[in-house]
Short mmCIF file of C-alpha atoms and ligand atoms in Angstrom, two decimals:
data_model
loop_
_atom_site.label_atom_id
_atom_site.label_comp_id
_atom_site.label_asym_id
_atom_site.label_seq_id
_atom_site.Cartn_x
_atom_site.Cartn_y
_atom_site.Cartn_z
CA MET A 1 89.23 119.17 143.23
CA LYS A 2 88.82 121.27 140.10
CA PRO A 3 89.60 119.49 136.82
CA ARG A 4 92.98 120.24 135.26
CA LEU A 5 93.76 120.24 131.55
CA SER A 6 97.30 120.18 130.23
CA ILE A 7 98.74 119.71 126.77
CA ARG A 8 102.19 118.56 125.78
CA LEU A 9 103.95 118.43 122.45
CA VAL A 10 105.78 115.15 121.87
CA ARG A 11 108.11 114.24 119.05
CA LEU A 12 108.18 110.63 117.88
CA LYS A 13 110.56 109.48 115.16
CA LEU A 14 109.04 107.36 112.40
CA ILE A 15 110.83 104.11 111.56
CA SER A 16 111.02 105.27 107.95
CA PRO A 17 110.02 108.49 106.17
CA PHE A 18 106.39 108.61 104.99
CA THR A 19 105.87 110.34 101.63
CA THR A 20 102.56 111.45 100.18
CA SER A 21 101.83 113.68 97.21
CA PHE A 22 101.94 116.67 99.60
CA GLY A 23 105.31 115.95 101.26
CA THR A 24 107.54 113.74 103.39
CA GLN A 25 107.06 113.18 107.10
CA ARG A 26 110.02 111.88 109.16
CA GLU A 27 108.53 112.33 112.60
CA ARG A 28 105.20 112.87 114.27
CA ASN A 29 104.81 115.99 116.37
CA ALA A 30 101.73 115.23 118.40
CA LEU A 31 99.81 117.30 120.89
CA ILE A 32 98.80 115.06 123.78
CA LEU A 33 95.97 116.26 126.03
CA GLU A 34 95.61 115.18 129.65
CA LEU A 35 92.53 115.82 131.76
CA ASP A 36 92.78 115.17 135.47
CA SER A 37 89.53 115.17 137.40
CA ASP A 38 88.30 113.32 140.49
CA GLY A 39 91.20 110.91 140.36
CA ILE A 40 90.54 110.06 136.72
CA LYS A 41 93.22 110.72 134.13
CA ALA A 42 91.89 110.96 130.59
CA TYR A 43 94.00 111.34 127.44
CA SER A 44 93.61 112.25 123.81
CA GLU A 45 95.72 113.23 120.82
CA CYS A 46 95.24 116.10 118.42
CA VAL A 47 95.98 114.85 114.89
CA THR A 48 97.43 118.13 113.67
CA ASP A 49 101.18 118.25 113.01
CA LYS A 50 103.75 120.94 112.19
CA HIS A 51 102.40 121.84 108.76
CA PRO A 52 98.97 122.57 107.25
CA TYR A 53 99.53 120.31 104.23
CA TYR A 54 96.76 117.76 104.78
CA SER A 55 94.24 120.40 105.92
CA TYR A 56 94.46 124.02 107.08
CA GLU A 57 94.98 123.15 110.74
CA ASP A 58 98.39 122.77 112.34
CA ASN A 59 99.65 122.38 115.92
CA VAL A 60 99.81 126.13 116.50
CA THR A 61 96.24 126.82 115.32
CA ALA A 62 94.90 123.85 117.28
CA LEU A 63 96.59 124.98 120.48
CA HIS A 64 95.27 128.49 119.97
CA ILE A 65 91.68 127.40 119.29
CA ILE A 66 91.66 124.99 122.23
CA ASN A 67 93.15 127.52 124.60
CA ARG A 68 91.05 130.49 123.52
CA TYR A 69 87.66 128.98 122.61
CA LEU A 70 87.22 125.30 123.39
CA ALA A 71 88.75 124.60 126.80
CA LYS A 72 86.27 126.81 128.66
CA GLU A 73 83.42 124.68 127.37
CA ALA A 74 85.06 121.57 128.81
CA LEU A 75 85.60 122.89 132.35
CA ASP A 76 82.74 120.83 133.78
CA CYS A 77 83.59 117.72 131.72
CA PRO A 78 80.36 117.62 129.65
CA GLU A 79 79.32 114.60 127.58
CA PRO A 80 81.05 114.65 124.15
CA ARG A 81 77.92 115.58 122.17
CA GLU A 82 77.05 118.32 124.64
CA PHE A 83 80.57 119.75 124.24
CA LEU A 84 80.21 119.78 120.43
CA ASN A 85 76.89 121.54 120.73
CA ARG A 86 78.44 124.22 122.94
CA VAL A 87 81.22 124.98 120.46
CA ARG A 88 79.08 124.90 117.30
CA SER A 89 79.61 128.63 116.70
CA VAL A 90 83.34 128.00 116.22
CA LYS A 91 83.59 127.32 112.49
CA GLY A 92 85.78 124.47 111.36
CA HIS A 93 88.88 123.62 113.42
CA ASN A 94 87.61 120.08 113.68
CA MET A 95 90.94 118.60 114.72
CA ALA A 96 91.09 120.94 117.71
CA LYS A 97 87.46 120.12 118.58
CA ALA A 98 88.06 116.40 118.14
CA ALA A 99 90.96 116.46 120.57
CA ILE A 100 88.66 117.71 123.34
CA GLU A 101 85.71 115.61 122.23
CA MET A 102 87.77 112.42 122.41
CA LEU A 103 89.29 113.46 125.74
CA LEU A 104 85.72 113.62 127.07
CA TRP A 105 84.92 110.16 125.67
CA ASP A 106 87.91 108.72 127.51
CA TYR A 107 86.96 110.61 130.66
CA HIS A 108 83.33 109.46 130.69
CA CYS A 109 84.19 105.88 129.82
CA LYS A 110 86.73 105.77 132.62
CA GLU A 111 84.21 107.30 135.00
CA SER A 112 81.60 104.67 134.15
CA GLY A 113 84.16 101.86 134.04
CA LYS A 114 83.47 100.91 130.42
CA PRO A 115 85.91 100.28 127.60
CA LEU A 116 85.56 102.85 124.83
CA HIS A 117 84.50 100.51 122.02
CA LEU A 118 81.54 99.22 124.04
CA SER A 119 80.36 102.80 124.68
CA LEU A 120 80.46 103.79 121.01
CA GLY A 121 77.85 101.35 119.77
CA SER A 122 77.64 97.79 118.60
CA SER A 123 81.23 96.45 118.30
CA LYS A 124 82.55 93.33 116.60
CA GLY A 125 85.33 93.24 119.19
CA TYR A 126 88.02 93.50 116.52
CA ALA A 127 89.02 95.78 113.66
CA GLU A 128 90.09 94.68 110.19
CA VAL A 129 93.48 96.13 109.39
CA GLY A 130 94.98 97.56 106.23
CA ILE A 131 98.22 99.42 105.64
CA SER A 132 99.04 102.75 104.00
CA ILE A 133 102.38 102.63 102.16
CA GLY A 134 104.20 105.86 101.30
CA ILE A 135 105.67 106.85 97.95
CA ASP A 136 109.21 105.62 97.33
CA ARG A 137 111.33 104.01 94.62
CA SER A 138 109.34 101.22 92.99
CA GLU A 139 111.64 98.47 94.29
CA LYS A 140 111.16 99.72 97.86
CA MET A 141 107.40 99.96 97.49
CA ILE A 142 107.10 96.44 96.11
CA LYS A 143 109.17 95.15 99.06
CA ARG A 144 106.87 96.95 101.49
CA VAL A 145 103.81 95.52 99.78
CA SER A 146 105.12 91.97 99.92
CA ASP A 147 106.15 92.35 103.60
CA ALA A 148 102.67 93.67 104.40
CA ILE A 149 100.96 90.75 102.67
CA GLU A 150 103.17 88.34 104.58
CA LYS A 151 102.19 90.04 107.86
CA GLY A 152 98.51 89.46 107.05
CA TYR A 153 97.20 92.93 106.27
CA ARG A 154 93.75 92.72 104.74
CA ARG A 155 94.11 95.63 102.32
CA ILE A 156 97.10 97.40 100.85
CA LYS A 157 96.88 101.10 100.06
CA VAL A 158 99.69 102.85 98.27
CA LYS A 159 100.22 106.55 97.98
CA ILE A 160 100.49 107.81 94.42
CA GLU A 161 101.59 111.07 92.86
CA ARG A 162 100.72 112.71 89.56
CA GLY A 163 102.77 111.19 86.76
CA ARG A 164 104.08 108.17 88.68
CA GLU A 165 100.71 106.47 89.32
CA ARG A 166 100.90 103.99 86.42
CA GLU A 167 104.49 103.00 87.16
CA ILE A 168 103.73 102.39 90.86
CA LEU A 169 100.51 100.45 90.27
CA GLN A 170 101.94 98.44 87.37
CA VAL A 171 104.88 97.03 89.33
CA ILE A 172 102.58 96.06 92.17
CA ARG A 173 100.01 94.41 89.92
CA ASP A 174 102.78 92.59 87.98
CA SER A 175 103.77 90.79 91.20
CA PHE A 176 100.40 90.74 92.98
CA PRO A 177 97.58 90.63 90.45
CA ASP A 178 94.82 89.80 92.95
CA ILE A 179 95.51 91.51 96.30
CA PRO A 180 92.92 93.97 97.67
CA LEU A 181 94.64 97.20 96.57
CA SER A 182 93.77 100.90 96.68
CA ALA A 183 95.60 104.13 95.84
CA ASP A 184 95.58 107.42 97.74
CA ALA A 185 96.24 110.52 95.61
CA ASN A 186 95.88 113.06 98.46
CA ALA A 187 94.32 115.57 96.07
CA CYS A 188 97.14 115.61 93.49
CA TYR A 189 94.91 115.78 90.38
CA THR A 190 92.51 118.26 88.82
CA TYR A 191 89.48 117.45 86.71
CA ASP A 192 91.59 118.21 83.61
CA ASP A 193 93.61 115.07 84.42
CA ILE A 194 90.60 112.89 83.66
CA ASP A 195 92.39 110.83 80.97
CA LEU A 196 95.29 110.21 83.30
CA ILE A 197 92.95 109.19 86.12
CA ARG A 198 90.99 106.93 83.77
CA SER A 199 94.21 105.10 82.94
CA ILE A 200 94.11 103.76 86.52
CA ASP A 201 90.92 101.80 85.84
CA ARG A 202 92.87 98.86 84.44
CA PHE A 203 94.54 98.15 87.80
CA ASN A 204 91.33 96.86 89.36
CA LEU A 205 91.56 98.93 92.55
CA LEU A 206 89.04 98.69 95.39
CA TYR A 207 88.87 102.49 95.12
CA ILE A 208 90.94 105.59 94.46
CA GLU A 209 91.16 107.88 97.49
CA GLN A 210 90.78 111.67 97.15
CA PRO A 211 91.92 112.18 93.55
CA LEU A 212 90.80 115.84 93.29
CA SER A 213 91.00 118.99 95.42
CA HIS A 214 90.84 118.71 99.23
CA ASP A 215 87.45 120.41 99.50
CA ASP A 216 85.81 119.37 96.24
CA LEU A 217 82.58 117.39 95.84
CA ILE A 218 81.17 118.47 92.47
CA TYR A 219 84.08 117.41 90.26
CA HIS A 220 84.44 114.15 92.14
CA SER A 221 80.81 113.43 91.35
CA ARG A 222 81.46 114.15 87.65
CA LEU A 223 84.60 112.03 87.72
CA ALA A 224 82.76 109.12 89.37
CA ARG A 225 80.48 108.90 86.33
CA GLN A 226 83.43 108.66 83.96
CA ILE A 227 85.72 106.10 85.55
CA SER A 228 85.05 102.53 86.67
CA THR A 229 87.23 102.71 89.82
CA PRO A 230 85.06 103.65 92.84
CA ILE A 231 85.91 106.95 94.53
CA CYS A 232 86.71 107.14 98.24
CA LEU A 233 86.77 110.59 99.80
CA ASP A 234 89.03 111.56 102.68
CA GLU A 235 89.99 115.28 102.84
CA SER A 236 86.68 116.48 101.31
CA ILE A 237 84.50 114.93 104.03
CA SER A 238 85.03 117.60 106.66
CA SER A 239 81.59 117.39 108.29
CA VAL A 240 78.52 115.18 108.61
CA GLU A 241 76.72 117.49 106.20
CA LYS A 242 79.45 117.18 103.57
CA ALA A 243 79.24 113.40 103.89
CA LYS A 244 75.49 113.61 103.18
CA LYS A 245 76.04 115.86 100.19
CA ALA A 246 78.84 113.68 98.80
CA ILE A 247 76.64 110.61 98.94
CA GLU A 248 73.62 112.46 97.55
CA ILE A 249 75.45 113.70 94.45
CA GLY A 250 77.42 110.47 93.93
CA ALA A 251 80.82 112.01 94.69
CA ALA A 252 81.82 109.06 96.87
CA SER A 253 80.83 105.43 97.20
CA VAL A 254 83.40 104.91 99.97
CA ILE A 255 84.39 107.27 102.82
CA ASN A 256 87.59 107.30 104.84
CA ILE A 257 86.40 108.35 108.30
CA LYS A 258 88.95 110.13 110.45
CA PRO A 259 87.64 111.36 113.80
CA GLY A 260 90.12 114.26 113.79
CA ARG A 261 88.88 115.58 110.45
CA LEU A 262 85.22 115.25 111.49
CA GLY A 263 85.41 116.82 114.94
CA GLY A 264 85.43 113.60 116.93
CA LEU A 265 83.85 110.21 117.47
CA ALA A 266 80.21 111.29 117.67
CA ASN A 267 80.33 112.85 114.19
CA SER A 268 82.31 109.87 112.89
CA ILE A 269 79.57 107.51 114.03
CA ASP A 270 76.93 109.76 112.44
CA VAL A 271 78.79 109.63 109.12
CA ALA A 272 79.07 105.83 109.36
CA ARG A 273 75.34 105.54 110.04
CA ILE A 274 74.35 107.80 107.15
CA ALA A 275 76.72 105.92 104.85
CA ARG A 276 75.20 102.58 105.89
CA GLU A 277 71.67 103.85 105.21
CA ASN A 278 72.72 104.89 101.71
CA GLY A 279 74.86 101.96 100.57
CA CYS A 280 78.15 103.81 100.95
CA HIS A 281 81.14 101.90 102.42
CA VAL A 282 83.28 103.24 105.26
CA TRP A 283 86.60 102.57 106.93
CA ILE A 284 88.69 104.27 109.59
CA GLY A 285 91.74 106.18 108.40
CA GLY A 286 94.76 107.33 110.33
CA MET A 287 97.09 110.31 110.72
CA LEU A 288 100.21 108.43 111.91
CA GLU A 289 98.87 108.66 115.48
CA SER A 290 100.80 107.69 118.58
CA GLY A 291 99.43 104.91 120.76
CA ILE A 292 96.90 107.33 122.29
CA GLY A 293 95.18 108.44 119.07
CA ARG A 294 95.49 104.90 117.73
CA ALA A 295 93.44 103.49 120.62
CA PHE A 296 90.49 105.74 119.69
CA ASN A 297 90.76 104.75 116.03
CA VAL A 298 90.89 101.02 116.77
CA SER A 299 87.81 101.22 119.02
CA LEU A 300 85.91 103.09 116.33
CA ALA A 301 87.10 100.69 113.61
CA SER A 302 85.68 97.75 115.59
CA LEU A 303 82.09 98.96 115.20
CA ASP A 304 79.61 96.92 113.13
CA LEU A 305 78.97 100.05 111.06
CA ILE A 306 82.53 99.96 109.66
CA ASP A 307 82.58 97.53 106.75
CA TYR A 308 86.02 97.94 105.10
CA PRO A 309 89.53 97.39 106.52
CA GLY A 310 91.10 100.67 107.72
CA ASP A 311 94.53 102.28 108.11
CA THR A 312 94.76 101.44 111.81
CA SER A 313 98.01 99.45 111.65
CA PRO A 314 99.74 98.22 114.82
CA ASN A 315 102.00 100.71 116.67
CA ASP A 316 105.28 99.05 115.67
CA ARG A 317 104.63 99.82 112.00
CA TYR A 318 105.19 103.53 112.75
CA PHE A 319 107.57 104.19 115.62
CA ILE A 320 110.74 102.64 117.00
CA LYS A 321 109.27 103.30 120.42
CA ASP A 322 105.75 104.51 121.23
CA ILE A 323 104.48 106.31 124.32
CA VAL A 324 102.34 103.34 125.41
CA LYS A 325 103.43 100.17 127.17
CA ASN A 326 100.64 98.05 125.70
CA PRO A 327 100.85 98.51 121.91
CA PHE A 328 98.30 96.83 119.64
CA ARG A 329 99.32 93.59 117.99
CA MET A 330 97.85 92.36 114.75
CA GLU A 331 96.84 88.74 114.43
CA ASN A 332 95.47 87.34 111.23
CA GLY A 333 94.92 90.89 109.95
CA LEU A 334 92.84 91.84 112.98
CA ILE A 335 93.43 94.11 115.98
CA LYS A 336 91.34 93.93 119.13
CA PRO A 337 90.50 97.15 120.97
CA ASN A 338 91.65 97.38 124.57
CA THR A 339 89.23 95.96 127.11
CA GLU A 340 90.29 98.09 130.08
CA ARG A 341 88.12 101.12 130.83
CA GLY A 342 88.33 104.11 128.50
CA ILE A 343 90.98 103.87 125.78
CA GLY A 344 92.81 101.37 127.97
CA VAL A 345 96.35 102.46 127.16
CA ILE A 346 99.12 102.19 129.72
CA LEU A 347 101.37 105.19 129.26
CA ASP A 348 105.13 105.01 129.41
CA GLN A 349 105.44 108.19 131.50
CA GLU A 350 109.21 108.18 131.55
CA PHE A 351 109.47 107.92 127.78
CA MET A 352 106.71 110.51 127.34
CA ASP A 353 108.73 112.98 129.42
CA GLU A 354 111.82 112.16 127.39
CA VAL A 355 110.11 113.03 124.07
CA THR A 356 108.18 116.06 125.35
CA LEU A 357 109.33 119.29 123.70
CA LYS A 358 106.97 121.68 125.47
CA SER A 359 103.94 121.63 127.74
CA TRP A 360 101.10 123.98 128.65
CA ARG A 361 98.66 124.18 131.52
CA ILE A 362 95.30 125.15 129.97
CA PHE A 363 93.14 125.16 133.12
O1 OSB B 401 95.59 110.63 103.46
O2 OSB B 401 95.10 108.97 104.67
C1 OSB B 401 95.82 109.94 104.45
C2 OSB B 401 98.75 110.02 106.92
C3 OSB B 401 98.83 111.37 107.18
C4 OSB B 401 97.96 112.23 106.55
C5 OSB B 401 97.02 111.74 105.63
C6 OSB B 401 96.93 110.38 105.37
C7 OSB B 401 97.83 109.51 106.00
C8 OSB B 401 97.87 108.07 105.75
C9 OSB B 401 98.48 107.19 106.80
O3 OSB B 401 97.52 107.57 104.72
C10 OSB B 401 97.45 106.50 107.62
C11 OSB B 401 98.07 105.86 108.83
O4 OSB B 401 98.63 104.76 108.68
O5 OSB B 401 97.99 106.43 109.93
MG1 MG B 402 93.90 109.78 102.51
#
C-alpha cells in the first residue's frame, strides 16, 4: 500500500495563560502529522502556532510549505537526514521541515522496533527538567516559582519584559536567594538597553536567554563582553551554521536547542555536538507542545550531549487534557523517555477527534 500523509489542526486549552514579552497564549493550535505506511503509524507535531510572533513561521505557512514543497520528498519515507538533504534548496521554514523530519524519525524507529532516544545517540535514559514560567503579577509568579520548587524542578526560568525585569527578579531572589534561576527576554531589548541589562547581573542568574533581536549575533557578542551573566541564545540559533558562528564570536555560552527551530532532530544533535566540542552548554527548549511534540523533546533531552536541564516539563503542567494516554511524569526532577518503539505515545483518538478543527490529506 502507498504511504498516506495527513495533517490535522488541534486546539488544546492551556491550564493558564502563558505570557512572554511578545504576547499571551491561551491555547495551543498544533498541526499534528500522521504518516501511515506498511501498517506503521508515525506521528509528529509542527511547533508553529496561529501567529508569527516567536519566528516568521505560522500554521498557514507551514501547511503551505509542507504541502507544496516538502511532502513530495517524503513519499518514499527516506531517512531523516536524506530528507533534509533533498529539501536543502528550500530556504528557512525549519519548523515545517522539522515536522516531516521528526515524522520520519518516528517512522524509522517504529519500523526497526527501537525507541527514539536509543536511535538518537548515547542516552542517559532520563532528562533533567526545568520549568518556564510566564509573565504575571509578581505575587502570582512567586507562587508559581515556589510550587515548581516543591514539585522538584531542577531549574526555574521566568519570562521577563522590558522595564519589569528588576521587579520580577527581585521578588524571586528575596524569597529564593539560591535556586538555579534564569530569565528569558524573548528579544525584548536592544543594544541601547545595555545599562538596563547590566542591572540584571546582581541576580546571579544561570544565564539570560535571548536578550536582543531574534536574528542577532553581533550585538549579543558585544553584550556578552560587558555583562557578567552568561548569554543563552534561542531565537537567533536558526541553523547549525548560526550555532557555529555564535560560538565562534562569543555571542552565546549556552544554547537553547529546539528541534522545530533547527529543522529537526538531526540538526539539533549536530548543534549539541558542536557546542560540546567548544565548551558551550546546551539544553532542550519547548514550544508548549502537545504530548506528541513533547515525546520527541524528552528523547532528545535524555542524550549525554545535553548538559543543562531543559523546558520539557510534564504534560499536566500545560493542558487540562492532552491527546496522549500515557503522559510523562516527573520524579525527582527527572522524566524518562518512553521505552516503546518510536516516540512511544499512546494516542487518545477519541479526544483527538474532539479537539480537531480541520484536517487535510496531503498524499
Ligand atoms: O522562548 O522558550 C521560549 C514557549 C513558546 C515560545 C517560545 C518559548 C516558550 C517557552 C515555553 O519558554 C517552553 C515550554 O515549556 O514549552
Ligand atoms: Mg526562549
